[in-house]
Amino acid sequence: MVNYCFKWECLCKLQVHSLSRRPSSSQRSMMMFGKISRQLCSLKKIPWSCDSRYFWKWLNTVFNKVDYERLKDVGPDRAASEWLLRCGAKVRYCGHQKWLQDYNKLPGGSVDRYKIQEIDATDSCIMDIGLDHMVGLEHVEKITLCKCHYIEDNCLQRLSQLENLRKSLLELEIITCGNVTDNGIIALRHFKNLKYLFLSDLPGIKDKEYLVQVLKTALPSLELKLNLK
């Protein structure tokens, strides 16, 4: 069963940075959720029900929505960082060893100073509607998608269409993403510079041998590591 619950700690830490200009409607909505989150965190675990499932999916959809005005104002790396962190992922910037996961510790200063080099989306709620945040990223070399319950074939297909990511991505790990099937993995053949691919615990994959053949043909220098049944 797909787990639709969003991480409590991400809700607790969410706080939109104040800006000198008047906040956009999307930013005002995020400010509102920042206040609501403090009340949500005071609650105990919500019993599983259809109502709570759809509530969390709706909330995660809001967190993934692209604010194109914000994207234009602060640039792709900053906007993508905000999106990834509020969805529970973490990032590492070029020239930095430490990972950043706390939304409230997003760096200030020049928007061109921090370029995303690695993304670890473990247990995050990133989904297809948020992937436009990645269009302008030019330095992403590694992505880890682990226990990403909203990642489906169309997400991998969308990622494989991003020209900048096709050029920069060197390593990709997809682990325990139950909605990924053969069709999504086949799309990865478009990452012509991909050097390492790790696939593990993906029950949606049915023809492992065919996938190996397709990927090895398209990417002869690829190191492919599989942990599939």
Tab-separated table of C-alpha atoms in Angstrom, residues 22-138:
chain	number	residue	atom	x	y	z
A	22	ARG	CA	5.584	41.755	-1.542
A	23	PRO	CA	5.169	37.956	-1.241
A	24	SER	CA	3.451	36.196	-4.098
A	25	SER	CA	0.233	34.302	-3.533
A	26	SER	CA	2.152	31.016	-3.420
A	27	GLN	CA	4.571	32.395	-0.835
A	28	ARG	CA	1.717	33.669	1.310
A	29	SER	CA	0.223	30.175	1.146
A	30	MET	CA	3.519	28.656	2.286
A	31	MET	CA	3.694	31.146	5.163
A	32	MET	CA	0.251	30.038	6.198
A	33	PHE	CA	1.317	26.393	6.104
A	34	GLY	CA	4.370	27.279	8.190
A	35	LYS	CA	2.025	28.469	10.935
A	36	ILE	CA	-0.335	25.542	10.514
A	37	SER	CA	2.559	23.085	10.675
A	38	ARG	CA	3.371	24.100	14.253
A	39	GLN	CA	-0.144	23.137	15.233
A	40	LEU	CA	0.024	19.904	13.242
A	41	CYS	CA	3.208	18.905	15.027
A	42	SER	CA	1.439	19.113	18.375
A	43	LEU	CA	-0.900	16.348	17.273
A	44	LYS	CA	-0.257	12.677	17.802
A	45	LYS	CA	-0.183	10.187	14.972
A	46	ILE	CA	-3.292	10.467	12.825
A	47	PRO	CA	-5.139	7.147	12.459
A	48	TRP	CA	-5.062	5.816	8.905
A	49	SER	CA	-8.166	6.602	6.929
A	50	CYS	CA	-9.138	7.568	3.406
A	51	ASP	CA	-9.707	11.131	4.590
A	52	SER	CA	-6.215	11.477	6.088
A	53	ARG	CA	-4.659	9.843	3.033
A	54	TYR	CA	-6.213	12.356	0.659
A	55	PHE	CA	-5.409	15.220	2.990
A	56	TRP	CA	-1.702	14.364	2.954
A	57	LYS	CA	-1.690	13.886	-0.789
A	58	TRP	CA	-3.319	17.286	-1.224
A	59	LEU	CA	-0.809	18.907	1.124
A	60	ASN	CA	2.137	17.280	-0.652
A	61	THR	CA	0.745	18.519	-3.958
A	62	VAL	CA	0.738	22.051	-2.575
A	63	PHE	CA	4.383	21.662	-1.500
A	64	ASN	CA	5.300	20.550	-5.037
A	65	LYS	CA	3.549	23.358	-6.883
A	66	VAL	CA	5.925	25.484	-8.950
A	67	ASP	CA	5.958	29.212	-8.242
A	68	TYR	CA	7.255	30.493	-11.579
A	69	GLU	CA	7.512	34.037	-10.266
A	70	ARG	CA	9.755	32.868	-7.460
A	71	LEU	CA	11.769	30.757	-9.902
A	72	LYS	CA	12.393	33.798	-12.063
A	73	ASP	CA	13.343	36.016	-9.129
A	74	VAL	CA	15.827	33.759	-7.300
A	75	GLY	CA	17.024	31.405	-10.033
A	76	PRO	CA	16.700	27.636	-10.529
A	77	ASP	CA	19.116	26.401	-7.860
A	78	ARG	CA	17.601	28.443	-5.040
A	79	ALA	CA	14.019	27.678	-6.085
A	80	ALA	CA	14.812	23.982	-6.469
A	81	SER	CA	16.491	23.946	-3.053
A	82	GLU	CA	13.398	25.418	-1.441
A	83	TRP	CA	11.181	22.878	-3.194
A	84	LEU	CA	13.352	19.881	-2.319
A	85	LEU	CA	13.769	20.833	1.333
A	86	ARG	CA	10.107	21.559	1.952
A	87	CYS	CA	9.350	18.145	0.434
A	88	GLY	CA	11.736	16.434	2.870
A	89	ALA	CA	14.733	15.915	0.553
A	90	LYS	CA	18.251	17.253	1.072
A	91	VAL	CA	20.838	18.826	-1.217
A	92	ARG	CA	24.585	19.278	-1.426
A	93	TYR	CA	26.085	22.237	-3.233
A	94	CYS	CA	29.165	22.358	-5.447
A	95	GLY	CA	32.259	22.941	-3.327
A	96	HIS	CA	30.521	21.947	-0.087
A	97	GLN	CA	30.856	18.685	1.824
A	98	LYS	CA	27.870	19.050	4.144
A	99	TRP	CA	24.320	18.230	3.179
A	100	LEU	CA	21.533	20.729	3.730
A	101	GLN	CA	18.124	19.502	4.882
A	102	ASP	CA	16.849	22.176	7.257
A	103	TYR	CA	14.697	24.658	5.320
A	104	ASN	CA	15.425	27.376	7.862
A	105	LYS	CA	19.172	27.085	7.169
A	106	LEU	CA	18.983	27.816	3.458
A	107	PRO	CA	21.926	30.122	2.688
A	108	GLY	CA	21.434	33.758	1.884
A	109	GLY	CA	23.571	35.967	-0.289
A	110	SER	CA	23.977	35.775	-4.039
A	111	VAL	CA	21.538	33.447	-5.759
A	112	ASP	CA	24.330	32.369	-8.134
A	113	ARG	CA	26.687	31.262	-5.397
A	114	TYR	CA	25.113	27.909	-4.505
A	115	LYS	CA	24.713	25.319	-7.261
A	116	ILE	CA	23.083	21.954	-6.517
A	117	GLN	CA	25.449	19.049	-7.174
A	118	GLU	CA	23.682	16.189	-5.387
A	119	ILE	CA	20.077	15.464	-4.442
A	120	ASP	CA	19.035	12.873	-1.870
A	121	ALA	CA	15.257	12.526	-2.019
A	122	THR	CA	14.997	9.654	0.477
A	123	ASP	CA	11.550	9.547	2.117
A	124	SER	CA	10.542	12.746	0.387
A	125	CYS	CA	7.231	13.664	-1.220
A	126	ILE	CA	8.573	15.007	-4.520
A	127	MET	CA	6.225	14.306	-7.404
A	128	ASP	CA	5.812	14.963	-11.111
A	129	ILE	CA	4.219	18.402	-10.822
A	130	GLY	CA	7.309	19.693	-9.011
A	131	LEU	CA	9.888	18.573	-11.554
A	132	ASP	CA	9.809	21.855	-13.451
A	133	HIS	CA	11.929	23.164	-10.583
A	134	MET	CA	14.796	21.151	-12.108
A	135	VAL	CA	14.654	22.497	-15.653
A	136	GLY	CA	17.375	25.101	-15.103
A	137	LEU	CA	19.724	23.014	-12.939
A	138	GLU	CA	23.077	22.579	-14.703
